[in-house]
Tab-separated table of C-alpha atoms in Angstrom:
chain	number	residue	atom	x	y	z
A	30	TYR	CA	5.905	191.707	-141.627
A	31	GLN	CA	2.853	193.799	-142.257
A	32	ASP	CA	2.992	196.953	-144.347
A	33	LYS	CA	4.673	199.837	-142.489
A	34	GLU	CA	5.628	197.522	-139.622
A	35	GLU	CA	8.827	198.305	-137.734
A	36	VAL	CA	12.028	196.798	-139.163
A	37	VAL	CA	15.046	196.984	-136.866
A	38	LEU	CA	18.561	197.703	-138.116
A	39	TRP	CA	21.001	196.216	-135.601
A	40	MET	CA	24.619	197.330	-135.343
A	41	ASN	CA	26.897	194.430	-134.430
A	42	THR	CA	30.673	194.803	-134.502
A	43	VAL	CA	33.511	196.771	-136.050
A	44	GLY	CA	37.103	195.648	-136.505
A	45	PRO	CA	40.065	195.285	-138.880
A	46	TYR	CA	39.338	193.512	-142.135
A	47	HIS	CA	42.579	191.511	-142.080
A	48	ASN	CA	41.901	190.111	-138.593
A	49	ARG	CA	38.294	188.926	-138.461
A	50	GLN	CA	38.662	187.683	-134.866
A	51	GLU	CA	39.418	191.170	-133.538
A	52	THR	CA	36.043	192.817	-133.100
A	53	TYR	CA	34.670	195.679	-131.038
A	54	LYS	CA	31.267	197.188	-130.470
A	55	TYR	CA	30.073	199.303	-133.357
A	56	PHE	CA	29.670	202.392	-131.198
A	57	SER	CA	33.163	202.004	-129.750
A	58	LEU	CA	34.015	204.238	-132.688
A	59	PRO	CA	32.486	207.720	-132.336
A	60	PHE	CA	29.532	206.995	-134.607
A	61	CYS	CA	26.285	208.694	-133.713
A	62	VAL	CA	22.869	207.118	-133.085
A	63	GLY	CA	19.684	207.849	-134.968
A	64	SER	CA	16.813	209.834	-133.556
A	65	LYS	CA	14.604	206.839	-132.813
A	66	LYS	CA	15.131	205.895	-129.169
A	67	SER	CA	13.126	202.705	-128.600
A	68	ILE	CA	11.891	199.571	-130.368
A	69	SER	CA	8.933	197.297	-129.764
A	70	HIS	CA	10.898	194.113	-129.081
A	71	TYR	CA	14.386	192.743	-128.590
A	72	HIS	CA	15.176	189.050	-129.007
A	73	GLU	CA	18.361	187.412	-127.749
A	74	THR	CA	18.965	183.677	-127.663
A	75	LEU	CA	21.110	181.737	-125.223
A	76	GLY	CA	23.664	181.038	-127.929
A	77	GLU	CA	24.011	184.758	-128.714
A	78	ALA	CA	24.574	185.565	-125.038
A	79	LEU	CA	27.269	182.878	-124.674
A	80	GLN	CA	29.002	183.991	-127.860
A	81	GLY	CA	29.070	187.570	-126.637
A	82	VAL	CA	26.841	188.941	-129.406
A	83	GLU	CA	25.531	192.275	-128.141
A	84	LEU	CA	23.509	193.930	-130.861
A	85	GLU	CA	22.914	197.667	-130.518
A	86	PHE	CA	19.979	199.555	-131.977
A	87	SER	CA	21.016	201.908	-134.764
A	88	GLY	CA	18.259	204.401	-134.107
A	89	LEU	CA	17.183	204.419	-137.765
A	90	ASP	CA	13.471	204.469	-138.492
A	91	ILE	CA	12.767	201.760	-141.083
A	92	LYS	CA	9.314	200.436	-141.924
A	93	PHE	CA	8.345	197.514	-144.120
A	94	LYS	CA	7.762	198.545	-147.771
A	95	ASP	CA	8.123	202.218	-146.837
A	96	ASP	CA	10.833	203.947	-148.876
A	97	VAL	CA	12.978	206.533	-147.144
A	98	MET	CA	14.468	209.355	-149.168
A	99	PRO	CA	18.013	210.473	-148.327
A	100	ALA	CA	17.786	212.009	-144.885
A	101	THR	CA	20.172	213.029	-142.113
A	102	TYR	CA	19.731	210.976	-138.964
A	103	CYS	CA	22.512	212.372	-136.730
A	104	GLU	CA	25.511	214.677	-136.622
A	105	ILE	CA	29.054	213.976	-135.397
A	106	ASP	CA	30.910	216.795	-133.669
A	107	LEU	CA	34.369	215.846	-134.889
A	108	ASP	CA	36.967	216.949	-132.340
A	109	LYS	CA	40.613	215.838	-132.430
A	110	GLU	CA	40.006	212.728	-130.299
A	111	LYS	CA	37.193	211.474	-132.507
A	112	ARG	CA	39.161	212.238	-135.648
A	113	ASP	CA	42.124	210.234	-134.375
A	114	ALA	CA	39.811	207.295	-133.666
A	115	PHE	CA	38.417	207.367	-137.205
A	116	VAL	CA	41.886	207.794	-138.720
A	117	TYR	CA	43.168	204.779	-136.799
A	118	ALA	CA	40.189	202.729	-137.999
A	119	ILE	CA	40.710	203.755	-141.612
A	120	LYS	CA	44.444	203.032	-141.470
A	121	ASN	CA	43.685	199.505	-140.246
A	122	HIS	CA	40.921	198.970	-142.826
A	123	TYR	CA	38.107	198.714	-140.294
A	124	TRP	CA	34.803	197.311	-141.469
A	125	TYR	CA	31.501	196.908	-139.630
A	126	GLN	CA	28.619	194.451	-139.610
A	127	MET	CA	24.900	195.078	-139.298
A	128	TYR	CA	21.772	192.926	-139.299
A	129	ILE	CA	18.309	193.385	-140.776
A	130	ASP	CA	15.920	190.513	-140.085
A	131	ASP	CA	18.943	188.298	-139.245
A	132	LEU	CA	20.509	189.021	-142.654
A	133	PRO	CA	24.120	190.251	-142.275
A	134	ILE	CA	25.337	193.428	-143.956
A	135	TRP	CA	28.931	194.627	-144.220
A	136	GLY	CA	30.342	198.074	-144.820
A	137	ILE	CA	33.677	199.932	-144.774
A	138	VAL	CA	34.317	202.751	-142.306
A	139	GLY	CA	36.294	204.912	-144.712
A	140	GLU	CA	39.287	205.149	-146.977
A	141	ALA	CA	42.526	207.097	-147.398
A	142	ASP	CA	43.827	208.874	-150.466
A	143	GLU	CA	46.694	207.556	-152.553
A	144	ASN	CA	49.310	209.504	-150.600
A	145	GLY	CA	47.957	208.384	-147.220
A	146	GLU	CA	47.751	211.978	-145.982
A	147	ASP	CA	44.010	212.644	-146.097
A	148	TYR	CA	41.346	210.358	-144.688
A	149	TYR	CA	37.703	210.161	-145.681
A	150	LEU	CA	34.647	208.795	-143.877
A	151	TRP	CA	31.656	207.220	-145.605
A	152	THR	CA	28.658	209.131	-144.254
A	153	TYR	CA	25.761	207.876	-146.405
A	154	LYS	CA	24.241	204.396	-146.005
A	155	LYS	CA	22.127	203.424	-148.995
A	156	LEU	CA	20.029	200.365	-148.158
A	157	GLU	CA	18.251	198.305	-150.807
A	158	ILE	CA	15.958	195.707	-149.260
A	159	GLY	CA	14.305	192.982	-151.293
A	160	PHE	CA	11.003	191.471	-150.216
A	161	ASN	CA	8.935	188.519	-151.364
A	162	GLY	CA	5.371	188.777	-150.132
A	163	ASN	CA	5.577	189.707	-146.462
A	164	ARG	CA	9.148	188.450	-145.943
A	165	ILE	CA	12.547	190.140	-146.275
A	166	VAL	CA	14.765	188.042	-148.556
A	167	ASP	CA	17.655	190.302	-149.564
A	168	VAL	CA	19.600	193.288	-148.198
A	169	ASN	CA	22.349	195.301	-149.894
A	170	LEU	CA	24.341	198.246	-148.556
A	171	THR	CA	26.088	200.892	-150.626
A	172	SER	CA	28.396	203.317	-148.818
A	173	GLU	CA	28.533	206.790	-150.316
A	174	GLY	CA	29.025	210.372	-149.202
A	175	LYS	CA	32.800	210.488	-148.775
A	176	VAL	CA	33.715	213.312	-146.385
A	177	LYS	CA	37.232	214.430	-145.454
A	178	LEU	CA	38.101	214.167	-141.767
A	179	VAL	CA	38.956	217.643	-140.555
A	180	PRO	CA	39.148	218.440	-136.809
A	181	ASN	CA	36.575	220.743	-135.206
A	182	THR	CA	33.968	220.228	-137.900
A	183	LYS	CA	30.524	218.662	-137.978
A	184	ILE	CA	29.807	215.603	-140.108
A	185	GLN	CA	26.232	214.704	-140.983
A	186	MET	CA	25.344	211.021	-141.222
A	187	SER	CA	22.508	210.131	-143.598
A	188	TYR	CA	20.690	207.099	-144.937
A	189	SER	CA	18.033	206.032	-147.418
A	190	VAL	CA	15.932	202.901	-147.835
A	191	LYS	CA	14.699	201.498	-151.124
A	192	TRP	CA	12.313	198.538	-151.148
A	193	LYS	CA	12.154	196.317	-154.207
A	194	LYS	CA	10.287	193.142	-155.041
A	195	SER	CA	12.397	190.004	-155.328
A	196	ASP	CA	11.806	186.505	-156.664
A	197	VAL	CA	14.098	184.902	-154.072
A	198	LYS	CA	12.247	182.505	-151.788
A	199	PHE	CA	12.486	183.047	-148.056
A	200	GLU	CA	13.963	179.568	-147.599
A	201	ASP	CA	16.725	180.382	-150.109
A	202	ARG	CA	17.683	183.858	-148.896
A	203	PHE	CA	20.943	182.625	-147.321
A	204	ASP	CA	22.085	180.829	-150.459
A	205	LYS	CA	24.093	183.800	-151.707
A	206	TYR	CA	26.143	183.771	-148.509
A	207	LEU	CA	26.973	180.109	-149.171
A	208	ASP	CA	28.091	180.818	-152.733
A	209	PRO	CA	31.887	180.372	-152.988
A	210	SER	CA	32.130	183.333	-155.365
A	211	PHE	CA	30.511	185.585	-152.744
A	212	PHE	CA	33.209	185.041	-150.119
A	213	GLN	CA	35.888	183.883	-152.573
A	214	HIS	CA	36.597	180.645	-150.723
A	215	ARG	CA	39.499	178.665	-152.132
A	216	ILE	CA	39.678	174.964	-151.348
A	217	HIS	CA	43.274	173.821	-151.020
A	218	TRP	CA	42.885	170.481	-152.760
A	219	PHE	CA	46.627	169.795	-152.751
A	220	SER	CA	46.833	170.163	-148.963
A	221	ILE	CA	43.816	167.899	-148.494
A	222	PHE	CA	45.284	165.258	-150.835
A	223	ASN	CA	48.696	165.530	-149.153
A	224	SER	CA	47.199	165.045	-145.675
A	225	PHE	CA	45.066	162.138	-146.902
A	226	MET	CA	48.049	160.353	-148.422
A	227	MET	CA	50.118	160.972	-145.292
A	228	VAL	CA	47.427	159.354	-143.142
A	229	ILE	CA	47.256	156.335	-145.451
A	230	PHE	CA	51.037	155.970	-145.378
A	231	LEU	CA	51.238	156.142	-141.571
A	232	VAL	CA	48.353	153.699	-141.105
A	233	GLY	CA	49.959	151.269	-143.537
A	234	LEU	CA	53.351	151.589	-141.823
A	235	VAL	CA	51.946	150.968	-138.343
A	236	SER	CA	49.828	148.065	-139.615
A	237	MET	CA	52.840	146.446	-141.267
A	238	ILE	CA	54.949	146.724	-138.099
A	239	LEU	CA	52.119	145.354	-135.978
A	240	MET	CA	51.458	142.427	-138.296
A	241	ARG	CA	55.158	141.478	-138.400
A	242	THR	CA	55.334	141.566	-134.598
A	243	LEU	CA	52.201	139.447	-134.192
A	244	ARG	CA	53.361	136.989	-136.836
A	245	LYS	CA	56.642	136.452	-135.013
A	246	ASP	CA	54.856	135.931	-131.701
A	247	TYR	CA	52.423	133.431	-133.238
A	248	ALA	CA	55.333	131.542	-134.805
A	249	ARG	CA	57.116	131.428	-131.434
A	250	TYR	CA	53.997	130.213	-129.582
A	251	SER	CA	53.403	127.475	-132.175
A	252	LYS	CA	56.848	126.065	-131.521
A	253	GLU	CA	56.575	125.643	-127.766
A	254	GLU	CA	57.683	122.032	-128.070
A	255	GLU	CA	60.967	123.068	-129.625
A	256	MET	CA	61.677	125.809	-127.072
A	257	ASP	CA	64.222	125.346	-124.332
A	258	ASP	CA	63.250	125.317	-120.688
A	259	MET	CA	63.644	129.064	-120.186
A	260	ASP	CA	61.422	130.014	-123.103
A	261	ARG	CA	58.888	127.384	-122.078
A	262	ASP	CA	58.704	128.857	-118.572
A	263	LEU	CA	57.835	132.277	-119.998
A	264	GLY	CA	54.792	130.842	-121.771
A	265	ASP	CA	52.004	133.425	-122.135
A	266	GLU	CA	54.045	136.084	-120.373
A	267	TYR	CA	56.164	136.599	-123.462
A	268	GLY	CA	55.407	138.986	-126.325
A	269	TRP	CA	52.113	140.657	-127.024
A	270	LYS	CA	50.195	138.435	-124.593
A	271	GLN	CA	51.663	140.461	-121.735
A	272	VAL	CA	49.109	143.143	-122.601
A	273	HIS	CA	46.221	141.117	-121.180
A	274	GLY	CA	47.434	141.794	-117.655
A	275	ASP	CA	47.143	145.553	-118.197
A	276	VAL	CA	43.937	145.562	-120.211
A	277	PHE	CA	41.818	143.665	-117.708
A	278	ARG	CA	43.291	145.214	-114.557
A	279	PRO	CA	40.869	147.636	-112.796
A	280	SER	CA	42.047	151.223	-112.569
A	281	SER	CA	43.329	152.627	-109.295
A	282	HIS	CA	40.623	155.351	-109.317
A	283	PRO	CA	37.614	153.681	-110.961
A	284	LEU	CA	35.170	156.475	-110.049
A	285	ILE	CA	37.116	159.218	-111.831
A	286	PHE	CA	38.055	156.909	-114.724
A	287	SER	CA	34.417	155.919	-115.285
A	288	SER	CA	33.363	159.562	-115.129
A	289	LEU	CA	35.866	160.480	-117.825
A	290	ILE	CA	34.759	157.607	-120.070
A	291	GLY	CA	31.087	158.502	-119.579
A	292	SER	CA	31.733	162.166	-120.346
A	293	GLY	CA	33.643	161.193	-123.478
A	294	CYS	CA	30.753	159.036	-124.687
A	295	GLN	CA	28.352	161.898	-124.059
A	296	ILE	CA	30.513	164.430	-125.916
A	297	PHE	CA	30.799	162.010	-128.840
A	298	ALA	CA	27.018	161.584	-128.903
A	299	VAL	CA	26.522	165.366	-128.734
A	300	SER	CA	28.942	165.951	-131.618
A	301	LEU	CA	27.288	163.296	-133.776
A	302	ILE	CA	23.751	164.547	-133.123
A	303	VAL	CA	24.655	168.209	-133.691
A	304	ILE	CA	26.351	167.337	-136.994
A	305	ILE	CA	23.266	165.419	-138.128
A	306	VAL	CA	20.941	168.254	-137.075
A	307	ALA	CA	23.161	170.779	-138.871
A	308	MET	CA	22.927	168.683	-142.042
A	309	ILE	CA	19.132	168.486	-141.809
A	310	GLU	CA	18.330	171.969	-140.503
A	311	ASP	CA	19.748	175.355	-141.521
A	312	LEU	CA	21.407	176.262	-138.229
A	313	TYR	CA	23.504	178.947	-139.911
A	314	THR	CA	20.462	181.147	-140.517
A	315	GLU	CA	20.180	182.277	-136.887
A	316	ARG	CA	22.923	183.655	-134.693
A	317	GLY	CA	23.990	181.308	-131.901
A	318	SER	CA	21.681	178.499	-133.014
A	319	MET	CA	24.541	175.994	-133.252
A	320	LEU	CA	25.642	176.671	-129.686
A	321	SER	CA	22.067	176.611	-128.375
A	322	THR	CA	21.469	173.262	-130.091
A	323	ALA	CA	24.678	171.830	-128.623
A	324	ILE	CA	23.666	172.901	-125.094
A	325	PHE	CA	20.201	171.397	-125.434
A	326	VAL	CA	21.553	168.132	-126.860
A	327	TYR	CA	24.185	167.978	-124.110
A	328	ALA	CA	21.473	168.209	-121.457
A	329	ALA	CA	19.273	165.679	-123.270
A	330	THR	CA	22.074	163.124	-123.653
A	331	SER	CA	23.021	163.043	-119.968
A	332	PRO	CA	21.627	159.458	-119.655
A	333	VAL	CA	24.352	158.391	-122.102
A	334	ASN	CA	26.938	159.688	-119.660
A	335	GLY	CA	25.306	157.961	-116.711
A	336	TYR	CA	24.770	154.632	-118.473
A	337	PHE	CA	28.271	154.154	-119.893
A	338	GLY	CA	30.006	155.567	-116.837
A	339	GLY	CA	27.900	153.602	-114.370
A	340	SER	CA	28.146	150.330	-116.273
A	341	LEU	CA	31.921	150.655	-116.577
A	342	TYR	CA	32.196	151.414	-112.857
A	343	ALA	CA	30.126	148.329	-112.053
A	344	ARG	CA	32.254	146.110	-114.341
A	345	GLN	CA	35.373	147.273	-112.540
A	346	GLY	CA	34.038	145.921	-109.281
A	347	GLY	CA	32.383	149.075	-108.027
A	348	ASN	CA	30.079	148.861	-105.049
A	349	LEU	CA	26.660	150.437	-104.555
A	350	GLN	CA	28.152	153.876	-105.177
A	351	TRP	CA	27.577	153.546	-108.917
A	352	LEU	CA	24.672	156.001	-108.668
A	353	LYS	CA	27.103	158.510	-107.197
A	354	GLU	CA	29.304	158.012	-110.242
A	355	MET	CA	26.429	158.902	-112.563
A	356	ASP	CA	26.071	162.217	-110.765
A	357	LYS	CA	29.795	162.847	-110.443
A	358	ALA	CA	30.265	162.275	-114.159
A	359	ASN	CA	29.085	165.834	-114.653
A	360	VAL	CA	29.653	167.215	-111.171
A	361	TYR	CA	33.396	166.883	-111.751
A	362	TRP	CA	33.040	169.443	-114.533
A	363	GLY	CA	30.887	171.802	-112.460
A	364	ILE	CA	27.724	171.012	-114.446
A	365	PRO	CA	24.560	169.963	-112.603
A	366	HIS	CA	23.459	166.540	-113.763
A	367	PRO	CA	19.759	166.171	-114.642
A	368	SER	CA	19.646	162.742	-112.984
A	369	TYR	CA	18.467	164.285	-109.724
A	370	GLY	CA	14.797	164.179	-108.763
A	371	VAL	CA	12.381	162.093	-110.777
A	372	TRP	CA	14.988	161.137	-113.401
A	373	HIS	CA	17.305	159.909	-110.649
A	374	CYS	CA	14.484	157.779	-109.274
A	375	LEU	CA	13.725	156.239	-112.670
A	376	LEU	CA	17.364	155.371	-113.285
A	377	HIS	CA	17.596	153.917	-109.807
A	378	GLN	CA	14.594	151.715	-110.535
A	379	PHE	CA	16.002	150.623	-113.890
A	380	TYR	CA	19.469	149.680	-112.682
A	381	SER	CA	18.292	148.285	-109.344
A	382	HIS	CA	15.739	145.934	-110.976
A	383	LEU	CA	12.758	148.125	-110.129
A	384	LEU	CA	13.599	148.564	-106.439
A	385	PRO	CA	11.382	151.162	-104.736
A	386	CYS	CA	12.787	154.666	-104.561
A	387	PHE	CA	10.592	156.106	-101.873
């Protein structure tokens, strides 16, 4: 940012504190909007759109390094309907989320008295924004101005902005959100240890049963000379060797089966790559970045789907329709496969030993 450049305060969602998945638009409650009507830019990524993130402009006029003294930005005409909406939100401990420069901020709508008869709304947003050079590195919100909710009254909403210099580096500004003491995360070590030991026990039990079965079969096969005529006639068709007839038998629908296997290989590759990228890059710093990365990687790894699906289809005795399988691997899921056009031609050349495409 440059000095006195526009800084946008986005209003995200509001919902009950004890059910984080239940969220609504911030202005679904009868909050009022600031006097500023427009902004210079609005950025929305593909991941935000797919996740349903619809940020709304708060209407507050905030400029970089420009302090704002306590000022009223709007007024709520509190009729009975609006009061009931605020009372319901306070009873259910509603909280809201905002963003400044992609940094999340949380606040409480209001609170009730000890008897639960009177309800109060926080009307004053006190913002303290930390900056390091020309970057925003820290944001804190303090809710003040407790006002009793009385029907047929007017409630003034106000705000202030205080800028302060911070030593936090821009690359480390999300570290406080990752601090366990900030969100009070509790790792259930006993549950993790219990699940781990249960997995070891089940794997050991299955392995022991399998080894005993195989050992008996090997002992029986090694004594073919001592077997009677009936056992000798069974030969390889007895015991675990019967499995070979099922393993190497082609499926009844090889095209669909190969498509499923190819899609599974692609999803596995996408999951592995996204995990590696998330470990290297800070995908949590931008809303929807994880989903956007997964979509891009899914499109880029489509040759994995085509290769494994097509090769499996060919090994099962498929005819020249193996190219169709590469396309159907994603067409079955309603997703256009990028193997059409030039990419389709290149794959055709590769698998057809450089046969001409045109």
